[in-house]
XYZ file of C-alpha atoms in Angstrom:
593
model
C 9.076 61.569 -0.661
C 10.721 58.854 -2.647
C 6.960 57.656 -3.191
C 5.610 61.088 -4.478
C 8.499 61.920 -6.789
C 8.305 58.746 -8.732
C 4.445 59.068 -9.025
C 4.742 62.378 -10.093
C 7.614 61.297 -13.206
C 4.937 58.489 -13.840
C 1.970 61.200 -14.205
C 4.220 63.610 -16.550
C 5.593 61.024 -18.637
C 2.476 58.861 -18.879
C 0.433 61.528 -20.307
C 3.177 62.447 -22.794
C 3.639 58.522 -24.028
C -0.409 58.645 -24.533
C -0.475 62.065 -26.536
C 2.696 61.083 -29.268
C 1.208 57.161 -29.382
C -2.388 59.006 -30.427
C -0.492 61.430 -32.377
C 1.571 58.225 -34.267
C -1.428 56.290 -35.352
C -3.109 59.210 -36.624
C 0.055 60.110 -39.019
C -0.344 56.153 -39.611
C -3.762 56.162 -40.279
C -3.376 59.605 -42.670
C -0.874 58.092 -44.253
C -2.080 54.610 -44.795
C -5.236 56.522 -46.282
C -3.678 58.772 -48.533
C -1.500 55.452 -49.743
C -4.741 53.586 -50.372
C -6.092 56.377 -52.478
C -3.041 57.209 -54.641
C -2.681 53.772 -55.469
C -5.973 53.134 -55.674
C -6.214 55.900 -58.539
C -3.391 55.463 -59.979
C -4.204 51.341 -60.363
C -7.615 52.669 -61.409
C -6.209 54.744 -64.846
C -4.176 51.827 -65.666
C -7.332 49.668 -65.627
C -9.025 52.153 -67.626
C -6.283 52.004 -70.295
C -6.354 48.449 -70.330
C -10.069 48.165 -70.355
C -9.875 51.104 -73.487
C -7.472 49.071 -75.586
C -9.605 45.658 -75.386
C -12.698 47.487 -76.119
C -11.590 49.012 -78.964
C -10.426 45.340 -80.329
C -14.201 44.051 -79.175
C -15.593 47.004 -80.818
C -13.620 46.626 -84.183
C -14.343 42.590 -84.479
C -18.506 43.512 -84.080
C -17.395 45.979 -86.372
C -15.960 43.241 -89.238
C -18.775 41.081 -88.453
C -21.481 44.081 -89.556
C -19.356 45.295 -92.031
C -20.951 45.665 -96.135
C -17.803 44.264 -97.455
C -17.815 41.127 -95.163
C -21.395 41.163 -96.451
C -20.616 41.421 -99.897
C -18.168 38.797 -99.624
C -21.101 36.277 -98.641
C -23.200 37.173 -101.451
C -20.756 36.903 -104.090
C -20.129 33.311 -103.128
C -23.883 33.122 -102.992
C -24.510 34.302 -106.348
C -21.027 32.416 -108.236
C -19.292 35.545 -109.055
C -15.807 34.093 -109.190
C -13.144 37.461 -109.665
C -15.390 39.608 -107.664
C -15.442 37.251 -104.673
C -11.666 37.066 -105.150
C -11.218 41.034 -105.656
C -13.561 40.893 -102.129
C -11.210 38.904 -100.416
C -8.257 41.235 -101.736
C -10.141 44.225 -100.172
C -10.848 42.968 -96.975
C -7.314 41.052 -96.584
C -5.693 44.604 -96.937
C -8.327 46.359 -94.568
C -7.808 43.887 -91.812
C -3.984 44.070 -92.071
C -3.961 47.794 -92.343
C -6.244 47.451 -89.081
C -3.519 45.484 -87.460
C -0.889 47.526 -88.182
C -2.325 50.733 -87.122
C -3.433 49.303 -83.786
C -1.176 49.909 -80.281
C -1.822 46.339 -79.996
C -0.343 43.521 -82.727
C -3.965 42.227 -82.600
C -4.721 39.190 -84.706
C -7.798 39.341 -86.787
C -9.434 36.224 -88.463
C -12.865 36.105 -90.209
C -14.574 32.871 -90.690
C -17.271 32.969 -93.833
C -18.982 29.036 -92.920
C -21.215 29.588 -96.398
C -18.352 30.191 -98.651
C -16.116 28.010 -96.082
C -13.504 30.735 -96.759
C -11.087 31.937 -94.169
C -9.646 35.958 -94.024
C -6.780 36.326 -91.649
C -3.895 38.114 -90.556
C -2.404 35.157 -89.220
C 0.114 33.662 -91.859
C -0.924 29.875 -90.690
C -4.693 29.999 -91.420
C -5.606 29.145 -94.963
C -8.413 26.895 -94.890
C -11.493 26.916 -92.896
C -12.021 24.468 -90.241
C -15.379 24.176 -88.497
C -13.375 23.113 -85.048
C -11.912 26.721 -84.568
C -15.308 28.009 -83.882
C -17.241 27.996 -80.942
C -20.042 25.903 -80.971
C -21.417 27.307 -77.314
C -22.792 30.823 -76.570
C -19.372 32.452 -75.513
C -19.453 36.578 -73.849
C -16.607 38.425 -73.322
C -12.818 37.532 -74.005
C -11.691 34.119 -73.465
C -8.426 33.493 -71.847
C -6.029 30.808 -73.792
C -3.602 29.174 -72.038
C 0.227 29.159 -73.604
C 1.339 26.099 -75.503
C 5.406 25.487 -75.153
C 6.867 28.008 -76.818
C 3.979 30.056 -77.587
C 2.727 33.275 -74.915
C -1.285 32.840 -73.852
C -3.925 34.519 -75.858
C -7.444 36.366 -74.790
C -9.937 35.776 -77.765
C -13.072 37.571 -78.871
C -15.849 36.234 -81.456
C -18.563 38.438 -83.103
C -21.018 37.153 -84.790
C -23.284 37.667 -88.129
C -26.546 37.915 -87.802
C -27.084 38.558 -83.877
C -29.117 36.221 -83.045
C -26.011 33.733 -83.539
C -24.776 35.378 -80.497
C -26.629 32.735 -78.773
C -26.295 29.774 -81.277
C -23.133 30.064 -82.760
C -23.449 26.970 -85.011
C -25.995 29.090 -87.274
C -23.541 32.048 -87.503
C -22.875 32.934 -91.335
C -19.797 35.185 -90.430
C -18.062 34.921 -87.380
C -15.090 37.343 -86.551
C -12.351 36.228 -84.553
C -10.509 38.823 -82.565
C -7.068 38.103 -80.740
C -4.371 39.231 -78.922
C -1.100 37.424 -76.952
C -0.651 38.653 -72.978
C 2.629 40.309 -73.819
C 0.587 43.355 -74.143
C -1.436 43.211 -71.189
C 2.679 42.703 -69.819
C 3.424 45.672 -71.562
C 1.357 48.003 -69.735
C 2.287 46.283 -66.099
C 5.614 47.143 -67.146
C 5.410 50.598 -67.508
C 3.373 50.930 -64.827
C 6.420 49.287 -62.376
C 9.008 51.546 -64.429
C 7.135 54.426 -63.447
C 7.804 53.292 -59.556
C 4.077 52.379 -58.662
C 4.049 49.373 -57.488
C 4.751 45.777 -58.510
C 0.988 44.909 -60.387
C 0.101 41.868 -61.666
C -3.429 40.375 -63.218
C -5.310 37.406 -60.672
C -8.153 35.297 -62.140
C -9.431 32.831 -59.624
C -9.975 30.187 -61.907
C -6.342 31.059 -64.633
C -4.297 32.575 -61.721
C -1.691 35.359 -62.277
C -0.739 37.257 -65.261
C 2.892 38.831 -64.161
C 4.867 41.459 -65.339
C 8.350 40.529 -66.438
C 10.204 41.124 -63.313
C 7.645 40.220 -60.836
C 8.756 39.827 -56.651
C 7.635 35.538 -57.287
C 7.490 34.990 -53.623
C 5.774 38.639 -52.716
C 3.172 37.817 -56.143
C 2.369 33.368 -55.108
C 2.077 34.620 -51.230
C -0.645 37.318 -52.407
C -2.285 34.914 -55.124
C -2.889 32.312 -52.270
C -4.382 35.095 -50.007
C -6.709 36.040 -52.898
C -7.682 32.982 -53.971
C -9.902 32.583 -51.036
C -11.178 35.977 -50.566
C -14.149 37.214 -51.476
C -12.945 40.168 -53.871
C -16.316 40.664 -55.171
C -17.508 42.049 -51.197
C -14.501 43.035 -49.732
C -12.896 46.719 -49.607
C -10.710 47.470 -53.208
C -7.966 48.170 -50.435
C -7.333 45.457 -48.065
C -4.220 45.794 -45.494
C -2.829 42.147 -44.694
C -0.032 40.340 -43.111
C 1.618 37.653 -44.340
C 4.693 35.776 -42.990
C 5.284 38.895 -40.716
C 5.081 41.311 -43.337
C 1.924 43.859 -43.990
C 1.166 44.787 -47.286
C -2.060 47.034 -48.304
C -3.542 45.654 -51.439
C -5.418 47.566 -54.474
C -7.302 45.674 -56.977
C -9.949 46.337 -59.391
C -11.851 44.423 -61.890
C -11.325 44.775 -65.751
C -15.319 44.320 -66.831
C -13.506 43.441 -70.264
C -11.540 40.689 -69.831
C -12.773 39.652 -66.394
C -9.927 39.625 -64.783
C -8.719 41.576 -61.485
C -5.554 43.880 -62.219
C -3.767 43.773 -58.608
C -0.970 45.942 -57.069
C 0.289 45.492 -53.643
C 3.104 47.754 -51.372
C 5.090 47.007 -48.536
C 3.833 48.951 -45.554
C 6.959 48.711 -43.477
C 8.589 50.463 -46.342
C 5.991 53.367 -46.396
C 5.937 53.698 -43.095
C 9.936 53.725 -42.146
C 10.016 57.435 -41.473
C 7.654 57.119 -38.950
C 8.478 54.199 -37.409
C 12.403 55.565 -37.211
C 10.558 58.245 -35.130
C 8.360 56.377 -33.064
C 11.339 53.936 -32.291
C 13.711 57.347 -31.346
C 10.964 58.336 -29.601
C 10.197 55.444 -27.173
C 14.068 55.004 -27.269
C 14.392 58.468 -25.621
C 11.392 57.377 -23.414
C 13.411 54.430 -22.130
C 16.608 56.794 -21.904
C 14.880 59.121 -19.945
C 12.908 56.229 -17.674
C 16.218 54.629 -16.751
C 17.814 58.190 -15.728
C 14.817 58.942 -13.623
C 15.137 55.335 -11.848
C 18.766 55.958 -11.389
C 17.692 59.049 -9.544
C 15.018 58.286 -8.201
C 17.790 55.064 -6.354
C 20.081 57.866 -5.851
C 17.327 59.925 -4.015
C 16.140 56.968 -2.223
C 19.735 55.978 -1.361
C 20.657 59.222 0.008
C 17.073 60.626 1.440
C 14.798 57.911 2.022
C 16.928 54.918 3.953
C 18.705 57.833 6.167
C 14.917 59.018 6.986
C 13.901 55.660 7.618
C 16.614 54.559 9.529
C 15.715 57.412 11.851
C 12.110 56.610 12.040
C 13.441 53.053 12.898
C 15.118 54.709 15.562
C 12.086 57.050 16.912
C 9.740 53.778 16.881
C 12.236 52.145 19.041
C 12.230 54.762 21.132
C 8.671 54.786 21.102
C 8.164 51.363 22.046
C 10.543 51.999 24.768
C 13.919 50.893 23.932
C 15.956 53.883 24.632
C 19.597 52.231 24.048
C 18.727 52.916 20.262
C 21.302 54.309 17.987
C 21.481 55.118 14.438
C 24.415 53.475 13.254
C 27.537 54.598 10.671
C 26.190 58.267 10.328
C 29.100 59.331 7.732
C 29.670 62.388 6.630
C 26.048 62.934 4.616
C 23.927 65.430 4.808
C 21.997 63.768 7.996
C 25.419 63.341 9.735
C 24.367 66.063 12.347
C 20.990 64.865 12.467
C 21.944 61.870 13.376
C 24.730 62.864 16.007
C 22.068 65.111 17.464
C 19.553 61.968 17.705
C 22.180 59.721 19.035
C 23.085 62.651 22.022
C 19.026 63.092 22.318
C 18.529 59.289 23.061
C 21.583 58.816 25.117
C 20.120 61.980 27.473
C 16.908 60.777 27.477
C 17.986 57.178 28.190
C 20.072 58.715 31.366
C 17.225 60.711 32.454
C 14.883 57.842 31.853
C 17.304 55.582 34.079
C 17.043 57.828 36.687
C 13.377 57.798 36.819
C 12.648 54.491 36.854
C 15.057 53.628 39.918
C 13.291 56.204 42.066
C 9.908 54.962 40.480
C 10.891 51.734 41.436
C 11.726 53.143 44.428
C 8.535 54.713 45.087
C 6.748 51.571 44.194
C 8.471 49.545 46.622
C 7.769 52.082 49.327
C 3.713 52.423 48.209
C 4.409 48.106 48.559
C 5.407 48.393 52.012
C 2.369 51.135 53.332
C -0.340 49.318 51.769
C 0.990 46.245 53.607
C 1.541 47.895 56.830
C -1.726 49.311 56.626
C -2.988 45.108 56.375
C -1.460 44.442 59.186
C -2.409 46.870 61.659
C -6.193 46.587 61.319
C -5.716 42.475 61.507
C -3.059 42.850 64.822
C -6.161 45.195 66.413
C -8.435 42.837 65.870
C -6.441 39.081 66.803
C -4.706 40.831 70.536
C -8.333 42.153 71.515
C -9.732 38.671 70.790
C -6.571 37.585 72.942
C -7.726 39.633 75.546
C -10.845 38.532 76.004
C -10.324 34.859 75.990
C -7.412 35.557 78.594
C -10.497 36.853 80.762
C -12.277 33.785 80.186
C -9.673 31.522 81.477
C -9.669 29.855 77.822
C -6.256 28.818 77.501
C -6.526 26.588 74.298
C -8.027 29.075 72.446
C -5.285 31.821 73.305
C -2.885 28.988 72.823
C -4.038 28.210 69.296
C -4.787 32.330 68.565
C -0.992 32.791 69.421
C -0.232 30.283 67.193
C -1.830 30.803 64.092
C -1.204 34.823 64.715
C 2.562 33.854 65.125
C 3.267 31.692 61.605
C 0.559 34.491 60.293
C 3.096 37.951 61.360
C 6.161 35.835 60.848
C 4.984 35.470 56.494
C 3.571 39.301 56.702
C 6.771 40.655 58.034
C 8.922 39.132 55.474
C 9.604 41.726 53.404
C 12.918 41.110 51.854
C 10.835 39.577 48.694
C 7.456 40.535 47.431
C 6.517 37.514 46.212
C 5.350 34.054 47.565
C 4.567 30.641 46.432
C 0.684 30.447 46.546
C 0.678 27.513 48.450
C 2.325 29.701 51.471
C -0.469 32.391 50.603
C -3.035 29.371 51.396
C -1.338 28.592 54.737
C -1.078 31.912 55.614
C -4.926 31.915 54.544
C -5.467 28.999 56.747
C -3.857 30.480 59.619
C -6.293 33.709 59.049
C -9.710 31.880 58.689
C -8.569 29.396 61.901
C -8.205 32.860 63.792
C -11.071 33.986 62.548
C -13.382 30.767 63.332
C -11.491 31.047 66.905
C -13.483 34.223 67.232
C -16.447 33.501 65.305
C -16.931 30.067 66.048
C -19.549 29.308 63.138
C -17.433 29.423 60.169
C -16.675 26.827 57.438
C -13.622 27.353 54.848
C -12.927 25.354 51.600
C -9.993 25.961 49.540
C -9.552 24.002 46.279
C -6.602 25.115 44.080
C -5.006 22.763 41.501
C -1.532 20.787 42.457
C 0.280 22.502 39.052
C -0.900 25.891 40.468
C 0.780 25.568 44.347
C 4.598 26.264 43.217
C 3.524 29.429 41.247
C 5.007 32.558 42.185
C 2.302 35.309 43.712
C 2.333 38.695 45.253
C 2.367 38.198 48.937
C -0.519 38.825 51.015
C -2.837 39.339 48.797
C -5.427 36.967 49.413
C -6.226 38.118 53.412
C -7.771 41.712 52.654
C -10.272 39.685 49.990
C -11.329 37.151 52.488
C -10.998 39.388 55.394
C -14.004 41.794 53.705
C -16.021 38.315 53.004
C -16.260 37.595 56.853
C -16.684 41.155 57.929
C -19.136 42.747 55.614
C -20.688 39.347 54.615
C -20.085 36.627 57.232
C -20.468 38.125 60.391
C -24.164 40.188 59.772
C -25.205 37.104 58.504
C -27.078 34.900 61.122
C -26.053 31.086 61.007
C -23.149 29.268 59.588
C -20.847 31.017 57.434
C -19.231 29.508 54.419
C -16.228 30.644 52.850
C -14.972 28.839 49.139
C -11.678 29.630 47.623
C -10.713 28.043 43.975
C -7.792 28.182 41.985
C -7.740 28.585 38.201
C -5.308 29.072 35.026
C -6.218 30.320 32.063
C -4.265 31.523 28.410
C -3.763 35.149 30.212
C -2.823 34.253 33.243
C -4.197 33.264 36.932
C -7.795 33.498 38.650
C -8.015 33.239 42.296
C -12.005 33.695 43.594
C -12.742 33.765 47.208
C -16.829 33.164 47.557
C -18.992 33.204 50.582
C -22.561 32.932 51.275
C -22.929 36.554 52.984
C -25.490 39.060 52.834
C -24.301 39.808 49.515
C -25.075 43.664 47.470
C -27.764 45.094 46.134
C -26.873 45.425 41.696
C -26.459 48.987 42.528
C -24.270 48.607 45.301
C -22.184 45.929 43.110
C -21.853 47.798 40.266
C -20.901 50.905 42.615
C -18.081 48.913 44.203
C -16.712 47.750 41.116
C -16.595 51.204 39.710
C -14.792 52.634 42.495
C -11.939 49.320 42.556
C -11.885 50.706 38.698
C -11.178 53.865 39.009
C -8.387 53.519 41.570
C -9.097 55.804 44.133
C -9.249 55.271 47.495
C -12.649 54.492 49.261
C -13.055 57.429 51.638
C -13.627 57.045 55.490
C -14.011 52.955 54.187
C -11.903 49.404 54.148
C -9.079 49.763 52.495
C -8.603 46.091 51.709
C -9.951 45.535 48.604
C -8.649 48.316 46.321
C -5.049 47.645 48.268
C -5.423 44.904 46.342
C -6.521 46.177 43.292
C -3.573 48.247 43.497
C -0.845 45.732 44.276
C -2.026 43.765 41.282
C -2.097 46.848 38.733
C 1.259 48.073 39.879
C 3.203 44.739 39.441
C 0.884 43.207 36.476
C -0.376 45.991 34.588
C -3.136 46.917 32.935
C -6.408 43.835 32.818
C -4.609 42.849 36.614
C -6.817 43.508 39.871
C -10.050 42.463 41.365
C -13.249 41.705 39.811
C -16.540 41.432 41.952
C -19.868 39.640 41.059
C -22.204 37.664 42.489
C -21.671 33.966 44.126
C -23.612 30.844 43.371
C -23.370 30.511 47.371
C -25.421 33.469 48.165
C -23.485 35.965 48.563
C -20.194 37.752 47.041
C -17.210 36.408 44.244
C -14.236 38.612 44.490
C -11.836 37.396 42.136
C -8.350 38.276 41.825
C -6.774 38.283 38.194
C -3.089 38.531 37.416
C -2.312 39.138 33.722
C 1.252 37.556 33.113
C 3.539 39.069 30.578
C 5.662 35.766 30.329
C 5.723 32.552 31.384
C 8.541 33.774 33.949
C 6.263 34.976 36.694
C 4.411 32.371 37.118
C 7.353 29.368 37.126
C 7.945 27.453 40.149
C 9.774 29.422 42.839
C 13.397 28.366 43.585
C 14.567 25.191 45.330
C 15.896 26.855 48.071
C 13.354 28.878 49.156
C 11.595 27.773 52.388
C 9.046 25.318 51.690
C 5.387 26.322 53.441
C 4.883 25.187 56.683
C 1.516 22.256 56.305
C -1.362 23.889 58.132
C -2.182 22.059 61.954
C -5.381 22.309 63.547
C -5.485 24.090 66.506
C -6.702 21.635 68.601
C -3.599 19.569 67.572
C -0.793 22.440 68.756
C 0.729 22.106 72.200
């Protein structure tokens, strides 16, 4: 139960934790792409103003360059015309000033004239010509200036009369010098951060960064660095970075006027702080609600599950057979009367249980005491006719040394005040029984080897003389010629092996297997011996299941009945007591008085 409820919390809550963390990074994701495209756009009309403003400066120096009066100018100086040149001069002077003044942009304007090596300007600090302020290489575009001390960096343009000095300068006749400081370019980067768009800033891989005039230094030199070795010509104009555990998505575009790439950058975590507030209440709430469920999900446990198991504790002892158990401190919970009701159930069955097994023990002791009286009868019959007929014979050894052996033989049968023997009395008693038996038989040899550890083990009683009592009747005595008889001793991990052979007329395979199957299934041979599944019996009832006998074929000839006692503990097969009556050592016959 405890099991199923916390599964079932885990397969409600885990589908809920997948659906909001899909439904987070897809507000993430709109959001990150609606961020990239407003800024993108919006860094995009800033670049086109910027890109507007220089052209228009480009355009007006090509303009100068191509210009009649610039033209004129030459020719005058060509052709000597002193106050015209001068008056020339005057024009264009006023023109380019008026131009400057006009413009958005305090542009400076400066035209070179190399055949009249006269300079036009609107800077107040050029007067003469000098052939060094010229290029003297092919130069496109605008050319960045780095700042003296003092002084703010310049971008430069030069246009050029006739075009083809566009490619060699040094044969230019006019060349028109257009230039403006980066406070403008500054300009527009501040308005476009007082408009609350971003913190933007010009990168040039080779010049580095162009600021505005309140620039974030460490936010602007951490980007720089990052730029500086990325490939801005391939990547995406959006690129979403981290950089000393901060993300930041990056727009940039290139100004194809001045060559330069303008750059903005924003601070993710600041976009996205709605959202993660939410996601952060949300998994909050998620651990809130986790820890409630555990601590009642304990309580349930606490309350339901340890009561239930203590109580299946309590039925598998039962089961296994311990009926003394309890369950302990039953309180005043909801399983209080269950468990007073168990407790009065296992105390009633332990009573009635009691009971039983005294009268089954009862019952087994009697069963004991018939299937041994039922040995003894059928060997008594046999040893007092055999008595009789020597008596007739005048053979007064042999009834001599038949009352013997038949009186240490009744006097171990008829003890019955313990069921169990040492084995080495079961071999005298054996003795005894096979001397009787070659008194009457007079043909019969007997080994018995059993191992000195194995003689002060405890054994049922008797329960050797029905096994070796079938191996002279049914195969000894219709065989013709000397009869052997072999008994052996073993131990193994399960217990103890005692296997009486002989040399018999043996069993057909479907007579063994016949004989075996009726010792198995433990019912009495009908109209038959009884000996043999006595002592299947005996064993079963005191050893268990696996105990009994076990029949087979013998390397002698004939039959193996083996008798196997599976021990539950090493205490049934321990040396018998000191002080119980040590076996009496076998004497031949011819030996007794």
């Amino acid at each position: 139960m405890f099991t199923k409820v916390v599964v079932i919390f885990l397969l409600l809550l885990i589908p809920v934790i997948a659906l909001y963390t899909y439904s987070n990074q897809v507000s993430v994701a709109v959001v990150r792409d609606a961020v990239k495209t407003i800024n993108f756009n919006q860094l995009s009309f800033l670049g086109k103003q910027m890109d507007g403003q220089v052209e228009r400066l480009s355009t007006n120096a090509i303009l100068y360059a191509n210009d009649p009066m610039t033209q004129e100018l030459q020719y005058e100086t060509m052709s000597g015309d002193t106050s015209d040149r001068i008056n020339t001069i005057r024009i264009i002077q006023d023109h380019i000033n008026l131009q400057a003044e006009i413009s958005s942009w305090n542009a400076d304007i400066s035209l070179y004239f190399r055949t009249a090596q006269q300079v036009v300007s609107t800077l107040r600090d050029v007067f003469d010509f000098d052939e060094r302020d010229l290029p003297s290489a092919p130069t496109g575009g605008w050319q960045y200036v780095k700042a003296d001390a003092g002084a703010e960096a310049r971008f430069n343009w030069f246009a050029y009369y006739p075009v083809y000095a566009y490619n060699r300068p040094q044969e230019a006749k006019i060349v028109v010098r257009m230039s403006f400081g980066s406070g403008h370019l500054q300009d527009m980067l501040d308005e476009y951060k007082a408009n609350g768009q971003g913190d933007p800033f010009l990168f040039h891989p080779a010049y580095g960064v162009l600021t505005n005039r309140t620039p974030q230094a460490d936010h602007v030199g951490e980007l720089a660095a990052y730029l500086q070795g990325a490939s801005l010509g391939v990547s995406d104009p959006a690129l979403t970075i981290r950089l000393n555990g901060r993300q930041y998505m990056i727009s940039y575009i290139r100004s194809n006027n001045l060559g330069w790439y303008l750059v903005d950058y924003i601070p993710m975590q600041d976009v996205l702080a709605p959202i993660t507030k939410s996601r952060n209440l949300f998994y909050g709430s998620t651990v809130l609600l986790l820890t409630i469920c555990v601590v009642a999900s304990f309580m349930l446990y606490r309350n339901v599950q340890v009561p239930v198991r203590r109580l299946v504790q309590g039925v598998q002892k039962i089961k296994r057979g311990d009926y003394s158990a309890r369950v302990k401190d039953v309180g005043a919970g909801d399983f209080s009367f269950l468990f007073s009701r168990f407790n009065e159930m296992t105390q009633q069955i332990q009573e009635l249980v009691e009971t039983v097994h005294v009268e089954q023990l009862r019952s087994r002791e009697a069963l004991l005491k018939q299937l041994q009286s039922q040995i003894n009868p059928h060997f008594l019959y046999n040893c007092l006719y055999f008595i009789k007929n020597v008596a007739k014979l005048g053979d007064r050894e042999a009834v001599v040394a038949m009352a013997l052996n038949l009186g240490d033989y009744f006097r171990y049968t008829t003890r019955l005040v313990n069921q169990t023997a040492l084995l080495r009395e079961e071999i005298d008693v054996i003795v005894n029984y096979l001397t009787i038996q070659n008194l009457r038989m007079e043909r019969l040899e007997f080994t018995i080897a059993i191992p000195e550890e194995m003689n002060g083990l405890a054994i049922p009683r008797l329960f050797l003389q029905p096994i070796v009592e079938n191996a002279i009747v049914h195969g000894i005595e219709p065989l013709e010629g000397l009869g052997v008889i072999a008994i052996t001793g073993m131990r193994d991990e399960d217990g103890l092996r005692v296997a009486v052979e002989d040399n018999g007329v043996g069993m057909s395979d479907e007579a063994l297997a016949r004989l075996q199957a009726r010792i198995a299934s433990g019912e009495e041979e009908e109209g038959g011996s009884t000996g043999l599944w006595n002592v299947d019996k005996r064993l079963s009832l005191m050893y268990g299941p696996g105990s009994g006998v076990y029949v087979s074929r013998s390397a002698l000839g004939g039959l193996k009945v083996e008798a196997v006692f599976r021990l539950a503990g090493e205490a049934a097969v321990t040396p018998a007591e000191d002080g119980r009556k040590e076996a009496k050592p076998h004497v031949p016959a011819d030996d007794r008085g």
